[in-house]
Short mmCIF file of C-alpha atoms in Angstrom, two decimals:
data_model
loop_
_atom_site.label_atom_id
_atom_site.label_comp_id
_atom_site.label_asym_id
_atom_site.label_seq_id
_atom_site.Cartn_x
_atom_site.Cartn_y
_atom_site.Cartn_z
CA UNK A 24 -28.83 -20.90 -17.16
CA UNK A 25 -29.29 -22.99 -14.37
CA UNK A 26 -30.98 -25.76 -16.78
CA UNK A 27 -27.67 -25.82 -18.77
CA UNK A 28 -25.42 -26.28 -15.96
CA UNK A 29 -27.77 -28.99 -14.61
CA UNK A 30 -27.96 -30.79 -17.85
CA UNK A 31 -24.07 -30.67 -18.30
CA UNK A 32 -23.73 -32.09 -14.86
CA UNK A 33 -26.23 -35.00 -15.67
CA UNK A 34 -24.14 -35.71 -18.73
CA UNK A 35 -20.91 -35.53 -17.19
CA UNK A 36 -22.69 -37.90 -14.06
CA UNK A 37 -23.77 -40.51 -16.54
CA UNK A 38 -20.47 -40.67 -18.70
CA UNK A 39 -18.55 -41.43 -14.95
CA UNK A 40 -21.05 -43.78 -14.24
CA UNK A 41 -20.50 -45.45 -17.59
CA UNK A 42 -16.68 -45.58 -17.25
CA UNK A 43 -16.99 -46.85 -13.81
CA UNK A 44 -19.16 -49.39 -14.70
CA UNK A 45 -17.00 -50.46 -17.88
CA UNK A 46 -13.87 -50.41 -15.79
CA UNK A 47 -14.75 -53.47 -14.27
CA UNK A 48 -14.47 -55.42 -17.58
CA UNK A 49 -10.70 -55.18 -17.00
CA UNK A 50 -11.03 -57.63 -14.01
CA UNK A 51 -12.97 -59.86 -16.57
CA UNK A 52 -9.99 -59.69 -18.76
CA UNK A 53 -7.65 -60.16 -16.29
CA UNK A 54 -9.78 -63.54 -15.00
CA UNK A 55 -9.69 -64.87 -18.69
CA UNK A 56 -6.25 -64.43 -19.11
CA UNK A 57 -5.65 -65.84 -15.90
CA UNK A 58 -7.71 -68.98 -16.45
CA UNK A 59 -6.06 -69.36 -19.87
CA UNK A 60 -2.57 -69.31 -18.37
CA UNK A 61 -3.65 -71.90 -15.87
CA UNK A 62 -5.64 -74.14 -18.40
CA UNK A 63 -2.67 -74.11 -20.82
CA UNK A 64 0.24 -74.62 -18.16
CA UNK A 65 -1.32 -76.56 -15.45
CA UNK A 66 -3.80 -78.75 -17.36
CA UNK A 67 -2.38 -78.76 -20.65
CA UNK A 68 -5.91 -77.88 -22.18
CA UNK A 69 -5.76 -74.41 -23.86
CA UNK A 70 -8.95 -72.64 -24.46
CA UNK A 71 -9.79 -71.62 -28.02
CA UNK A 72 -11.87 -68.54 -26.78
CA UNK A 73 -10.31 -66.51 -23.86
CA UNK A 74 -7.64 -64.77 -25.86
CA UNK A 75 -10.40 -63.66 -28.52
CA UNK A 76 -12.79 -62.62 -26.04
CA UNK A 77 -10.45 -60.91 -23.87
CA UNK A 78 -10.01 -58.78 -27.13
CA UNK A 79 -13.42 -58.34 -27.91
CA UNK A 80 -13.97 -57.04 -24.25
CA UNK A 81 -11.17 -54.88 -24.22
CA UNK A 82 -12.35 -53.16 -27.92
CA UNK A 83 -15.59 -52.53 -26.13
CA UNK A 84 -13.72 -51.12 -22.94
CA UNK A 85 -11.74 -48.60 -25.07
CA UNK A 86 -14.57 -47.36 -26.90
CA UNK A 87 -17.05 -46.85 -24.13
CA UNK A 88 -14.43 -45.41 -21.68
CA UNK A 89 -13.60 -42.48 -23.79
CA UNK A 90 -16.08 -40.11 -22.70
CA UNK A 91 -14.96 -40.98 -18.83
CA UNK A 92 -11.69 -39.94 -19.96
CA UNK A 93 -12.84 -36.79 -21.37
CA UNK A 94 -15.11 -35.83 -18.33
CA UNK A 95 -12.04 -36.32 -16.11
CA UNK A 96 -10.23 -34.06 -18.67
CA UNK A 97 -7.59 -37.22 -18.95
CA UNK A 98 -7.02 -36.82 -22.62
CA UNK A 99 -3.68 -35.64 -23.74
CA UNK A 100 -2.74 -32.04 -23.65
CA UNK A 101 0.48 -30.13 -23.79
CA UNK A 102 0.46 -29.42 -20.02
CA UNK A 103 3.65 -27.74 -20.09
CA UNK A 104 2.01 -24.53 -21.78
CA UNK A 105 -1.49 -25.31 -20.85
CA UNK A 106 -1.24 -25.50 -17.03
CA UNK A 107 0.43 -21.76 -16.52
CA UNK A 108 -2.70 -20.34 -18.35
CA UNK A 109 -5.77 -18.78 -16.44
CA UNK A 110 -8.99 -20.60 -16.47
CA UNK A 111 -10.50 -18.12 -19.06
CA UNK A 112 -7.53 -18.63 -21.43
CA UNK A 113 -7.78 -22.46 -20.95
CA UNK A 114 -11.47 -22.14 -21.93
CA UNK A 115 -10.67 -20.31 -24.95
CA UNK A 116 -8.23 -22.68 -26.24
CA UNK A 117 -10.56 -25.49 -25.39
CA UNK A 118 -13.16 -23.81 -27.36
CA UNK A 119 -11.04 -23.01 -30.26
CA UNK A 120 -9.72 -26.79 -30.46
CA UNK A 121 -13.20 -28.31 -29.94
CA UNK A 122 -14.36 -27.89 -33.61
CA UNK A 123 -11.47 -30.45 -34.53
CA UNK A 124 -13.19 -32.66 -31.75
CA UNK A 125 -16.42 -32.23 -33.05
CA UNK A 126 -15.42 -32.90 -36.58
CA UNK A 127 -13.36 -35.96 -35.49
CA UNK A 128 -16.55 -37.44 -33.28
CA UNK A 129 -19.03 -36.69 -36.25
CA UNK A 130 -16.81 -38.87 -38.70
CA UNK A 131 -16.24 -41.37 -35.87
CA UNK A 132 -20.25 -41.67 -35.39
CA UNK A 133 -21.05 -41.86 -39.09
CA UNK A 134 -18.63 -44.54 -40.07
CA UNK A 135 -18.99 -46.26 -36.74
CA UNK A 136 -22.52 -46.74 -37.43
CA UNK A 137 -22.34 -47.82 -40.91
CA UNK A 138 -19.80 -50.58 -39.92
CA UNK A 139 -21.98 -51.52 -36.85
CA UNK A 140 -25.25 -51.54 -38.75
CA UNK A 141 -23.55 -53.81 -41.72
CA UNK A 142 -22.11 -56.06 -38.93
CA UNK A 143 -25.57 -56.59 -37.19
CA UNK A 144 -27.39 -56.99 -40.48
CA UNK A 145 -24.88 -59.72 -41.65
CA UNK A 146 -24.74 -61.39 -37.83
CA UNK A 147 -21.03 -60.77 -38.41
CA UNK A 148 -18.47 -63.38 -36.78
CA UNK A 149 -14.80 -63.51 -36.28
CA UNK A 150 -14.20 -66.42 -38.42
CA UNK A 151 -11.97 -68.01 -35.98
CA UNK A 152 -12.25 -71.46 -34.52
CA UNK A 153 -14.63 -70.30 -31.82
CA UNK A 154 -16.27 -67.69 -34.14
CA UNK A 155 -18.49 -65.34 -31.84
CA UNK A 156 -20.71 -62.74 -32.89
CA UNK A 157 -18.67 -59.54 -33.14
CA UNK A 158 -21.34 -56.96 -33.71
CA UNK A 159 -21.90 -56.08 -30.07
CA UNK A 160 -18.14 -54.91 -30.11
CA UNK A 161 -18.59 -52.78 -33.08
CA UNK A 162 -21.81 -51.38 -31.99
CA UNK A 163 -19.70 -49.99 -29.05
CA UNK A 164 -18.06 -47.69 -31.77
CA UNK A 165 -20.94 -45.45 -32.37
CA UNK A 166 -22.18 -45.74 -28.87
CA UNK A 167 -18.84 -44.88 -27.33
CA UNK A 168 -18.76 -41.94 -29.90
CA UNK A 169 -22.18 -40.67 -28.96
CA UNK A 170 -21.18 -40.55 -25.28
CA UNK A 171 -17.78 -38.73 -26.20
CA UNK A 172 -19.98 -36.18 -28.18
CA UNK A 173 -22.40 -35.57 -25.36
CA UNK A 174 -19.29 -35.03 -22.87
CA UNK A 175 -17.86 -32.85 -25.45
CA UNK A 176 -20.90 -30.80 -25.88
CA UNK A 177 -21.02 -30.31 -22.04
CA UNK A 178 -17.41 -29.41 -21.81
CA UNK A 179 -17.96 -26.75 -24.81
CA UNK A 180 -20.81 -25.42 -22.83
CA UNK A 181 -19.01 -25.26 -19.47
CA UNK A 182 -15.98 -23.72 -21.17
CA UNK A 183 -18.39 -21.21 -22.66
CA UNK A 184 -19.82 -20.34 -19.52
CA UNK A 185 -16.61 -19.82 -18.09
CA UNK A 186 -15.70 -16.99 -20.62
CA UNK A 187 -19.11 -15.28 -20.42
CA UNK A 188 -19.62 -15.01 -16.40
CA UNK A 189 -17.87 -13.62 -13.73
CA UNK A 190 -17.91 -16.15 -11.08
CA UNK A 191 -18.99 -19.55 -12.11
CA UNK A 192 -18.56 -22.86 -10.50
CA UNK A 193 -18.55 -25.96 -12.62
#
């Protein structure tokens, strides 16, 4: 049982670390957009690439930060009812609803991988004036979904352990 708890802890720690690293991309987006504003309004030399690069970075940010949010229990919840329930009841509800989560994630992984592998094989580009390769962002879909799946499994195990054990610290 200790091994299972440790593995859940490692998965959560990994997702928290990935989320912290990916979180710094917001600063990159901020810098890009500020640079675009400065170039456009002060130097009258707008760029063709900063807006699109900001969108691509934000797309990867969204996909790769989902597991961080799940590890921090930050996803949408009906707290008006949920917060008044005991830990075991909350865990039971989490276990019941996790099957919807796993079904969605499996579809996201399979469809995301199909989207990404097609984009990689064609070396897909955006088609804009700048025309960057967009397969790295599309690859973030199945990678982020796999991170979400791992965190979902860790949360599932933790909720299950709360149900079956008397005194558990997770």
